[in-house]
Amino acid sequence: MIRFEHVTKRYADGTTAVDDLSFEVAEGELVTLVGPSGCGKTTTMKMVNRLIEPTEGRIFLDGDDISAIDPVRLRRRIGYVIQQVGLFPHRTVLENTATVPHLLGWKRGKGRERAAELLDLVGLDPSVYGDRYPEQLSGGQRQRVGVARALAADPPVLLMDEPFGAVDPVVRERLQNEFLKLQAQVRKTVLFVTHDIEEAVRLGDRIAVYGQGSIEQFDSPATVLGAPATPYVADFVGADRGLKRLSVTPIEEGDLEQPPVVHLDDSLARATERLRAEGARWAVVLDGEDNLHGWIPADGFTTKTKDTVRAHARRMEAWLPVGAPLKQAFATMLQHDAGWIAVIDKESNGHFLGVLTPARLHEALRRSIDADAQDVPRAEVAVETVESVTKTASR
Ligand SMILES: Nc1ncnc2c1ncn2[C@@H]1O[C@H](COP(=O)(O)OP(=O)(O)OP(=O)(O)O)[C@@H](O)[C@H]1O
Ligand SMILES: [Mg+2]
C-alpha cells in the first residue's frame, strides 16, 4: 500500500534527515516508526502526503508514484494526525472533526453527521462534546478529536505522528486500547510515529526502529524484542526486552501440557485410585461437555468413598483463553499463586485445552525467539561464551 524506494531527504542547510530509506507497508497493516528525537520520523511521515518532498527516491501509494499525484487529491486519501494534535482553537469539536469533509465539499449536514458518528466511535458523546471548543477538553479528549478528524473522510491510509504523546501514561494506555479496537474495525493502513518503544510494541503489526535517518530493523514486535538485529536496537528496546516480549507472544496450543483429567460425575474412589497409580498429585476436573470446571487433589480421599468428584472438586480461577499473551499467563500465575494455569478455547464456551506451567511458559518464549531469529545471524544476538571472552582477553 505504501512503498518507499531509496528515499533520501536533505534539508537546505545540509541536514540529512532521512537516508536511503526503503520499506513497504501492506494494506491494513499498522507499522510503528520508533526512534529517538530527530531521527527522521516526522520527515518520513510528511513525505507520504507531500508536505515535504524527497531529495531522492520514490514513494508509491497503492502502486502510484505520489510525485505524479496532485498533493490536494493525494491528501484526500490520507488521514493525518499531527504531532501536538493541532485542533483549530476557534472551531468547535464538531466543526474540527468535519474539517476534511468540509474541504471536500460535502454538504454541511452530511459532514456534521459523519463527524458526530466519528466522535462517537472515539468515545466522545457528540451531544456532550460536539459544541465545545478544544480548550474545554482534557488532553486525552483532544487527542481523540484528532483521531476522529483524521478518519472523517474515511481515507484508506492514516498517518499518525505521536498522536498520544501529550497525555499521561494511564490515559495513553486507554487511548491505545481504544485505538486498537477501532483499528480492528476500520483496518486502515497506518504509519504511526512514536518515540516510546512500549507503544510501538503494543500497537504495531510491525515496527521500524530508526537509527539516525535510517531503519535499523523492520520486523514484528516479537522479533525486534527477541532478536534485535544490531547492538543499537538491543540498546534501544532495553535490557528488559525479555519481559516486554512476554506481552507480544501468545499462548499456543502446542505450549500446553496434558495433565490427568477427571469428570464431575466420575466416582471419586476410582479417580483417586487412578491418580495414585499414575503418581499424579492433582487432576483437572471437567464437566460433561469437557469444559473446565476446576481441579481436585489426589491425596486426602479414601478409596472407599461413595462420593463423586463433583462433591470435592475445587473451582479454578487461574485460567486464560488460548492466544492470550504469555505476560497475562505469568501475571495470572502470580495473582493466584498458582503453579499452573488452565487454558481454554474461547470459541467453544470454555472447552479445556491443557495447562500452562512456568517451565512451558519459558519454553514457549524460548521457542518463539528461535523461530523468529532464523533470518538473523545468531552471533549478533547470542551472549558471548566464557571461552570467547577469555580468548579475547588473553590475546
Ligand atoms: N525544515 C528543516 N530544516 C532543516 N532541518 C530540519 C528541518 N526539519 C527537520 N530537520 C532536521 O531533520 C532531522 C529529522 O527531523 P524530524 O522532525 O523528522 O525528527 P523526528 O524523528 O520526528 O523527531 P521528534 O521525535 O523530535 O519529533 C532533525 O535533525 C531535524 O533537526
Ligand atoms: Mg517528529
Short mmCIF file of C-alpha atoms and ligand atoms in Angstrom, two decimals:
data_model
loop_
_atom_site.label_atom_id
_atom_site.label_comp_id
_atom_site.label_asym_id
_atom_site.label_seq_id
_atom_site.Cartn_x
_atom_site.Cartn_y
_atom_site.Cartn_z
CA MET A 1 0.00 0.00 0.00
CA ILE A 2 2.82 2.41 0.91
CA ARG A 3 6.26 1.79 -0.57
CA PHE A 4 9.47 3.77 -0.06
CA GLU A 5 12.22 3.20 -2.63
CA HIS A 6 15.64 4.61 -1.76
CA VAL A 7 14.21 7.79 -0.33
CA THR A 8 16.60 10.46 0.93
CA LYS A 9 15.72 13.87 2.35
CA ARG A 10 18.37 16.53 2.72
CA TYR A 11 17.20 19.88 4.06
CA ALA A 12 18.56 23.13 2.62
CA ASP A 13 21.07 23.52 5.46
CA GLY A 14 22.63 20.15 4.59
CA THR A 15 20.95 18.09 7.32
CA THR A 16 20.28 14.59 6.04
CA ALA A 17 17.07 13.77 7.89
CA VAL A 18 16.34 10.53 6.03
CA ASP A 19 19.00 8.50 4.26
CA ASP A 20 18.24 5.95 1.50
CA LEU A 21 15.09 4.60 3.10
CA SER A 22 13.30 1.59 1.58
CA PHE A 23 10.35 -0.22 3.13
CA GLU A 24 6.83 -1.33 2.40
CA VAL A 25 3.60 -1.24 4.40
CA ALA A 26 0.89 -3.72 3.43
CA GLU A 27 -2.77 -2.83 3.13
CA GLY A 28 -4.48 -2.85 6.52
CA GLU A 29 -1.16 -3.06 8.32
CA LEU A 30 -0.19 -0.85 11.26
CA VAL A 31 3.50 -0.02 11.22
CA THR A 32 5.02 1.94 14.07
CA LEU A 33 8.09 4.11 13.43
CA VAL A 34 10.08 4.38 16.61
CA GLY A 35 13.35 6.09 17.39
CA PRO A 36 14.97 8.93 19.31
CA SER A 37 14.17 12.60 18.77
CA GLY A 38 15.46 13.98 15.49
CA CYS A 39 15.97 10.61 13.78
CA GLY A 40 13.68 11.46 10.86
CA LYS A 41 10.28 10.05 11.82
CA THR A 42 8.19 13.14 11.12
CA THR A 43 10.14 13.77 7.92
CA THR A 44 9.31 10.23 6.75
CA MET A 45 5.66 10.77 7.52
CA LYS A 46 5.36 14.15 5.83
CA MET A 47 6.88 12.83 2.63
CA VAL A 48 3.93 10.44 2.30
CA ASN A 49 1.41 13.24 1.98
CA ARG A 50 3.88 15.56 0.20
CA LEU A 51 4.12 18.15 2.94
CA ILE A 52 7.83 17.51 2.37
CA GLU A 53 9.33 16.45 -0.97
CA PRO A 54 12.11 13.84 -1.01
CA THR A 55 15.52 14.87 -2.38
CA GLU A 56 15.99 11.44 -3.95
CA GLY A 57 13.97 8.25 -4.37
CA ARG A 58 10.33 7.49 -4.93
CA ILE A 59 7.26 6.80 -2.81
CA PHE A 60 4.31 4.76 -4.04
CA LEU A 61 0.76 4.72 -2.73
CA ASP A 62 -1.27 1.76 -3.89
CA GLY A 63 1.14 1.39 -6.81
CA ASP A 64 1.00 5.06 -7.88
CA ASP A 65 4.12 7.22 -7.71
CA ILE A 66 2.93 10.02 -5.44
CA SER A 67 5.13 12.65 -7.11
CA ALA A 68 2.69 12.42 -10.03
CA ILE A 69 -0.40 12.90 -7.88
CA ASP A 70 -1.75 16.37 -7.15
CA PRO A 71 -0.97 16.95 -3.43
CA VAL A 72 -4.52 18.07 -2.62
CA ARG A 73 -6.01 14.96 -4.18
CA LEU A 74 -3.35 12.82 -2.54
CA ARG A 75 -4.23 14.16 0.91
CA ARG A 76 -7.84 13.15 0.45
CA ARG A 77 -6.68 9.56 0.52
CA ILE A 78 -4.61 10.09 3.67
CA GLY A 79 -5.81 10.97 7.16
CA TYR A 80 -3.22 12.84 9.22
CA VAL A 81 -2.96 13.23 12.98
CA ILE A 82 -0.16 15.72 13.57
CA GLN A 83 2.27 15.92 16.45
CA GLN A 84 0.58 18.16 19.12
CA VAL A 85 -2.91 17.41 17.73
CA GLY A 86 -3.31 20.85 16.10
CA LEU A 87 -7.04 21.44 16.51
CA PHE A 88 -8.38 24.80 15.35
CA PRO A 89 -8.97 26.70 18.61
CA HIS A 90 -11.86 28.81 17.31
CA ARG A 91 -13.84 25.92 15.90
CA THR A 92 -16.00 23.58 17.94
CA VAL A 93 -15.16 19.92 18.32
CA LEU A 94 -17.80 19.01 15.74
CA GLU A 95 -16.50 21.60 13.26
CA ASN A 96 -12.93 20.45 13.82
CA THR A 97 -13.91 16.86 13.14
CA ALA A 98 -15.80 17.84 9.98
CA THR A 99 -12.83 19.80 8.59
CA VAL A 100 -11.89 17.38 5.81
CA PRO A 101 -15.45 16.54 4.67
CA HIS A 102 -15.96 20.33 4.55
CA LEU A 103 -12.82 20.80 2.43
CA LEU A 104 -14.02 18.00 0.18
CA GLY A 105 -17.21 19.96 -0.41
CA TRP A 106 -19.60 17.61 1.37
CA LYS A 107 -22.98 19.09 2.22
CA ARG A 108 -22.85 20.68 5.68
CA GLY A 109 -25.44 18.33 7.16
CA LYS A 110 -23.72 15.23 5.85
CA GLY A 111 -20.34 16.41 7.13
CA ARG A 112 -21.71 17.07 10.60
CA GLU A 113 -23.48 13.75 10.66
CA ARG A 114 -20.26 11.97 9.78
CA ALA A 115 -18.36 13.99 12.40
CA ALA A 116 -20.87 13.03 15.09
CA GLU A 117 -20.59 9.39 14.08
CA LEU A 118 -16.79 9.53 14.42
CA LEU A 119 -16.80 11.33 17.75
CA ASP A 120 -19.00 8.51 18.99
CA LEU A 121 -16.55 5.99 17.58
CA VAL A 122 -13.64 7.50 19.53
CA GLY A 123 -15.68 7.58 22.73
CA LEU A 124 -16.82 11.21 22.83
CA ASP A 125 -20.58 11.73 23.03
CA PRO A 126 -21.23 14.34 20.31
CA SER A 127 -24.21 15.78 22.21
CA VAL A 128 -21.93 16.49 25.16
CA TYR A 129 -18.65 17.44 23.46
CA GLY A 130 -19.68 18.45 19.93
CA ASP A 131 -20.22 22.13 20.71
CA ARG A 132 -17.23 22.59 22.99
CA TYR A 133 -14.03 24.29 21.94
CA PRO A 134 -10.68 22.47 22.14
CA GLU A 135 -9.60 24.41 25.24
CA GLN A 136 -12.65 22.99 27.05
CA LEU A 137 -11.35 19.45 26.63
CA SER A 138 -8.78 17.40 28.51
CA GLY A 139 -5.56 16.44 26.75
CA GLY A 140 -6.79 12.91 26.12
CA GLN A 141 -10.09 14.14 24.71
CA ARG A 142 -8.27 16.49 22.34
CA GLN A 143 -6.20 13.57 21.09
CA ARG A 144 -9.36 11.62 20.40
CA VAL A 145 -10.78 14.51 18.39
CA GLY A 146 -7.53 14.48 16.40
CA VAL A 147 -8.06 10.80 15.57
CA ALA A 148 -11.74 11.35 14.71
CA ARG A 149 -10.81 14.23 12.42
CA ALA A 150 -8.23 12.13 10.58
CA LEU A 151 -10.82 9.40 9.99
CA ALA A 152 -13.57 11.76 8.88
CA ALA A 153 -13.32 11.28 5.12
CA ASP A 154 -12.72 7.54 5.55
CA PRO A 155 -9.26 7.57 3.94
CA PRO A 156 -7.58 4.21 3.36
CA VAL A 157 -4.30 5.49 4.81
CA LEU A 158 -3.69 7.09 8.17
CA LEU A 159 -0.53 8.93 9.26
CA MET A 160 -0.29 9.45 12.99
CA ASP A 161 2.58 11.46 14.43
CA GLU A 162 2.84 10.80 18.16
CA PRO A 163 -0.93 11.09 18.47
CA PHE A 164 -0.90 10.09 22.14
CA GLY A 165 2.32 11.89 23.02
CA ALA A 166 0.90 14.66 25.14
CA VAL A 167 -1.00 12.68 27.77
CA ASP A 168 -0.06 10.86 30.95
CA PRO A 169 0.74 7.12 30.82
CA VAL A 170 -2.64 5.98 32.18
CA VAL A 171 -4.67 7.96 29.65
CA ARG A 172 -2.23 6.94 26.96
CA GLU A 173 -2.80 3.27 27.63
CA ARG A 174 -6.55 3.80 27.45
CA LEU A 175 -6.24 5.66 24.14
CA GLN A 176 -4.01 2.90 22.79
CA ASN A 177 -6.55 0.23 23.71
CA GLU A 178 -9.36 2.23 22.15
CA PHE A 179 -7.32 2.78 19.05
CA LEU A 180 -6.55 -0.94 18.71
CA LYS A 181 -10.26 -1.70 18.92
CA LEU A 182 -11.01 0.99 16.39
CA GLN A 183 -8.32 -0.28 14.03
CA ALA A 184 -9.75 -3.81 14.28
CA GLN A 185 -12.98 -2.34 12.91
CA VAL A 186 -11.70 0.09 10.28
CA ARG A 187 -8.49 -1.73 9.17
CA LYS A 188 -6.68 1.30 7.81
CA THR A 189 -3.13 1.20 6.53
CA VAL A 190 -1.38 3.11 9.31
CA LEU A 191 2.03 4.69 9.79
CA PHE A 192 2.28 5.52 13.47
CA VAL A 193 5.19 7.54 14.86
CA THR A 194 6.24 7.28 18.47
CA HIS A 195 9.43 7.51 20.47
CA ASP A 196 8.04 5.13 23.08
CA ILE A 197 9.14 1.54 22.47
CA GLU A 198 6.31 0.20 24.68
CA GLU A 199 3.77 1.97 22.50
CA ALA A 200 5.48 0.78 19.31
CA VAL A 201 5.40 -2.82 20.52
CA ARG A 202 1.81 -2.70 21.69
CA LEU A 203 0.31 -1.18 18.58
CA GLY A 204 2.48 -2.27 15.69
CA ASP A 205 1.91 -5.26 13.44
CA ARG A 206 5.49 -4.46 12.54
CA ILE A 207 7.98 -1.93 13.92
CA ALA A 208 10.56 0.16 12.11
CA VAL A 209 13.32 1.01 14.57
CA TYR A 210 15.11 4.15 13.38
CA GLY A 211 18.73 4.92 13.92
CA GLN A 212 19.93 8.26 12.56
CA GLY A 213 17.89 8.78 9.37
CA SER A 214 17.64 5.11 8.51
CA ILE A 215 15.88 1.95 9.64
CA GLU A 216 18.00 -0.38 11.76
CA GLN A 217 15.37 -3.12 11.92
CA PHE A 218 11.92 -3.62 10.41
CA ASP A 219 10.21 -6.64 11.93
CA SER A 220 7.37 -7.91 14.08
CA PRO A 221 7.42 -6.70 17.69
CA ALA A 222 8.28 -10.22 18.87
CA THR A 223 11.30 -10.40 16.57
CA VAL A 224 12.58 -6.95 17.42
CA LEU A 225 12.39 -7.85 21.12
CA GLY A 226 13.58 -11.43 20.76
CA ALA A 227 16.30 -10.96 18.17
CA PRO A 228 17.43 -7.33 17.90
CA ALA A 229 19.34 -7.04 14.61
CA THR A 230 22.07 -4.75 15.93
CA PRO A 231 23.52 -3.69 19.28
CA TYR A 232 21.86 -0.29 18.72
CA VAL A 233 18.41 -1.90 18.53
CA ALA A 234 19.14 -4.10 21.55
CA ASP A 235 20.09 -1.00 23.48
CA PHE A 236 17.05 0.92 22.27
CA VAL A 237 14.50 -1.74 23.17
CA GLY A 238 16.04 -2.01 26.62
CA ALA A 239 17.50 -4.61 28.92
CA ASP A 240 14.01 -5.74 29.93
CA ARG A 241 13.12 -6.76 26.39
CA GLY A 242 12.57 -10.34 27.56
CA LEU A 243 9.76 -9.07 29.77
CA LYS A 244 8.34 -6.89 27.02
CA ARG A 245 8.42 -9.88 24.73
CA LEU A 246 6.09 -11.77 27.05
CA SER A 247 3.39 -9.28 26.17
CA VAL A 248 3.63 -9.90 22.42
CA THR A 249 3.93 -13.70 22.42
CA PRO A 250 0.60 -15.56 22.53
CA ILE A 251 -0.11 -18.87 24.27
CA GLU A 252 -0.34 -21.56 21.60
CA GLU A 253 -1.94 -24.99 21.89
CA GLY A 254 1.44 -26.62 21.34
CA ASP A 255 2.74 -24.94 24.50
CA LEU A 256 0.33 -26.81 26.73
CA GLU A 257 0.79 -29.82 28.95
CA GLN A 258 -1.88 -32.52 29.29
CA PRO A 259 -2.36 -33.35 32.97
CA PRO A 260 -4.67 -36.18 34.15
CA VAL A 261 -8.31 -35.27 33.64
CA VAL A 262 -11.39 -36.44 35.58
CA HIS A 263 -15.06 -35.59 35.13
CA LEU A 264 -17.54 -34.21 37.64
CA ASP A 265 -19.68 -37.33 37.66
CA ASP A 266 -16.79 -39.80 37.93
CA SER A 267 -16.55 -41.91 41.07
CA LEU A 268 -14.12 -40.21 43.43
CA ALA A 269 -12.79 -43.55 44.63
CA ARG A 270 -11.86 -44.66 41.15
CA ALA A 271 -10.46 -41.26 40.23
CA THR A 272 -8.30 -41.32 43.35
CA GLU A 273 -7.03 -44.81 42.62
CA ARG A 274 -6.14 -43.85 39.09
CA LEU A 275 -4.30 -40.68 40.08
CA ARG A 276 -2.28 -42.55 42.71
CA ALA A 277 -1.40 -45.26 40.22
CA GLU A 278 -0.20 -42.58 37.79
CA GLY A 279 1.69 -40.82 40.54
CA ALA A 280 -0.25 -37.58 39.87
CA ARG A 281 -0.79 -35.11 42.67
CA TRP A 282 -3.86 -33.50 41.13
CA ALA A 283 -6.17 -33.64 38.15
CA VAL A 284 -8.14 -31.14 36.13
CA VAL A 285 -11.91 -31.52 36.55
CA LEU A 286 -14.15 -31.13 33.51
CA ASP A 287 -17.91 -31.10 33.15
CA GLY A 288 -19.91 -33.37 30.84
CA GLU A 289 -19.05 -31.16 27.86
CA ASP A 290 -15.31 -31.20 28.53
CA ASN A 291 -15.46 -27.60 29.70
CA LEU A 292 -13.20 -26.51 32.54
CA HIS A 293 -14.73 -26.83 35.98
CA GLY A 294 -11.72 -26.85 38.33
CA TRP A 295 -9.24 -29.27 39.86
CA ILE A 296 -9.02 -31.92 42.54
CA PRO A 297 -6.03 -33.13 44.61
CA ALA A 298 -5.09 -36.80 44.53
CA ASP A 299 -4.49 -37.02 48.27
CA GLY A 300 -6.94 -36.73 51.16
CA PHE A 301 -9.67 -39.11 49.98
CA THR A 302 -10.23 -42.75 50.90
CA THR A 303 -10.78 -45.15 48.07
CA LYS A 304 -13.87 -46.40 49.96
CA THR A 305 -15.81 -43.16 49.42
CA LYS A 306 -19.13 -43.29 47.54
CA ASP A 307 -18.84 -39.60 46.55
CA THR A 308 -18.44 -38.35 43.05
CA VAL A 309 -15.70 -35.96 42.02
CA ARG A 310 -18.33 -33.19 42.00
CA ALA A 311 -18.61 -33.20 45.78
CA HIS A 312 -14.95 -32.29 46.26
CA ALA A 313 -13.84 -30.54 43.09
CA ARG A 314 -12.38 -27.11 43.64
CA ARG A 315 -13.01 -24.16 41.39
CA MET A 316 -10.15 -22.95 39.23
CA GLU A 317 -9.81 -19.20 38.94
CA ALA A 318 -6.46 -19.21 37.16
CA TRP A 319 -7.41 -19.76 33.53
CA LEU A 320 -6.96 -17.95 30.22
CA PRO A 321 -8.11 -18.39 26.65
CA VAL A 322 -5.58 -19.71 24.15
CA GLY A 323 -3.97 -16.80 22.28
CA ALA A 324 -3.71 -14.60 25.38
CA PRO A 325 -0.22 -13.13 25.79
CA LEU A 326 2.32 -15.02 27.91
CA LYS A 327 2.62 -11.94 30.10
CA GLN A 328 -1.00 -12.35 31.13
CA ALA A 329 -0.36 -16.01 31.86
CA PHE A 330 2.56 -15.05 34.07
CA ALA A 331 0.54 -12.35 35.82
CA THR A 332 -2.33 -14.81 36.38
CA MET A 333 0.04 -17.34 37.94
CA LEU A 334 1.37 -14.70 40.31
CA GLN A 335 -2.05 -13.32 41.15
CA HIS A 336 -3.46 -16.72 42.11
CA ASP A 337 -0.16 -18.03 43.44
CA ALA A 338 -0.71 -20.94 41.06
CA GLY A 339 1.89 -23.40 39.78
CA TRP A 340 -0.09 -23.75 36.55
CA ILE A 341 -3.00 -22.19 34.76
CA ALA A 342 -5.73 -23.82 32.72
CA VAL A 343 -6.05 -22.79 29.07
CA ILE A 344 -9.41 -22.93 27.36
CA ASP A 345 -10.80 -22.43 23.88
CA LYS A 346 -12.59 -19.11 23.74
CA GLU A 347 -14.70 -20.10 20.74
CA SER A 348 -16.37 -23.12 22.32
CA ASN A 349 -17.59 -21.91 25.72
CA GLY A 350 -14.56 -22.83 27.75
CA HIS A 351 -13.57 -26.17 26.23
CA PHE A 352 -10.45 -27.27 28.12
CA LEU A 353 -7.26 -27.44 26.04
CA GLY A 354 -4.47 -28.07 28.56
CA VAL A 355 -2.40 -26.34 31.20
CA LEU A 356 0.49 -23.93 31.06
CA THR A 357 3.26 -24.36 33.63
CA PRO A 358 6.17 -21.98 34.31
CA ALA A 359 8.52 -24.40 32.55
CA ARG A 360 6.31 -24.48 29.47
CA LEU A 361 5.94 -20.72 29.56
CA HIS A 362 9.70 -20.39 29.46
CA GLU A 363 9.93 -22.91 26.63
CA ALA A 364 7.27 -21.05 24.65
CA LEU A 365 9.23 -17.84 24.98
CA ARG A 366 12.46 -19.55 24.02
CA ARG A 367 10.97 -21.34 21.03
CA SER A 368 9.35 -18.23 19.58
CA ILE A 369 12.68 -16.41 19.82
CA ASP A 370 14.37 -19.20 17.87
CA ALA A 371 11.59 -19.26 15.28
CA ASP A 372 11.87 -15.53 14.71
CA ALA A 373 15.63 -15.46 14.79
CA GLN A 374 16.05 -17.79 11.80
CA ASP A 375 16.89 -14.95 9.44
CA VAL A 376 19.07 -13.17 11.94
CA PRO A 377 22.73 -14.08 12.31
CA ARG A 378 22.84 -15.69 15.73
CA ALA A 379 26.29 -14.37 16.50
CA GLU A 380 24.88 -10.88 16.72
CA VAL A 381 22.28 -11.79 19.28
CA ALA A 382 23.99 -14.55 21.21
CA VAL A 383 25.50 -13.92 24.59
CA GLU A 384 29.28 -14.25 24.44
CA THR A 385 30.55 -17.51 25.83
CA VAL A 386 33.08 -17.57 28.63
CA GLU A 387 35.51 -19.17 26.22
CA SER A 388 35.30 -16.44 23.62
CA VAL A 389 35.68 -13.77 26.28
CA THR A 390 38.78 -15.36 27.80
CA LYS A 391 40.33 -15.93 24.37
CA THR A 392 39.94 -12.27 23.51
CA ALA A 393 41.35 -11.27 26.88
CA SER A 394 44.44 -13.45 26.61
CA ARG A 395 45.32 -12.32 23.10
N1 LIG B 1 12.98 22.33 7.88
C1 LIG B 1 14.10 21.78 8.34
N2 LIG B 1 15.30 22.26 8.00
C2 LIG B 1 16.45 21.70 8.43
N3 LIG B 1 16.48 20.60 9.21
C3 LIG B 1 15.31 20.05 9.57
C4 LIG B 1 14.06 20.61 9.16
N4 LIG B 1 13.07 19.84 9.68
C5 LIG B 1 13.68 18.86 10.39
N5 LIG B 1 15.02 18.98 10.32
C6 LIG B 1 16.02 18.10 10.92
O1 LIG B 1 15.86 16.80 10.37
C7 LIG B 1 16.09 15.82 11.38
C8 LIG B 1 14.86 14.93 11.48
O2 LIG B 1 13.73 15.69 11.94
P1 LIG B 1 12.32 15.04 12.20
O3 LIG B 1 11.36 16.11 12.52
O4 LIG B 1 11.98 14.14 11.08
O5 LIG B 1 12.64 14.18 13.51
P2 LIG B 1 11.70 13.26 14.41
O6 LIG B 1 12.26 11.90 14.35
O7 LIG B 1 10.30 13.45 14.03
O8 LIG B 1 11.96 13.84 15.87
P3 LIG B 1 10.96 14.08 17.12
O9 LIG B 1 10.84 12.75 17.79
O10 LIG B 1 11.71 15.04 17.97
O11 LIG B 1 9.68 14.61 16.60
C9 LIG B 1 16.40 16.58 12.66
O12 LIG B 1 17.78 16.62 12.83
C10 LIG B 1 15.84 17.97 12.40
O13 LIG B 1 16.56 18.94 13.11
MG MG B 2 8.63 14.31 14.98
#
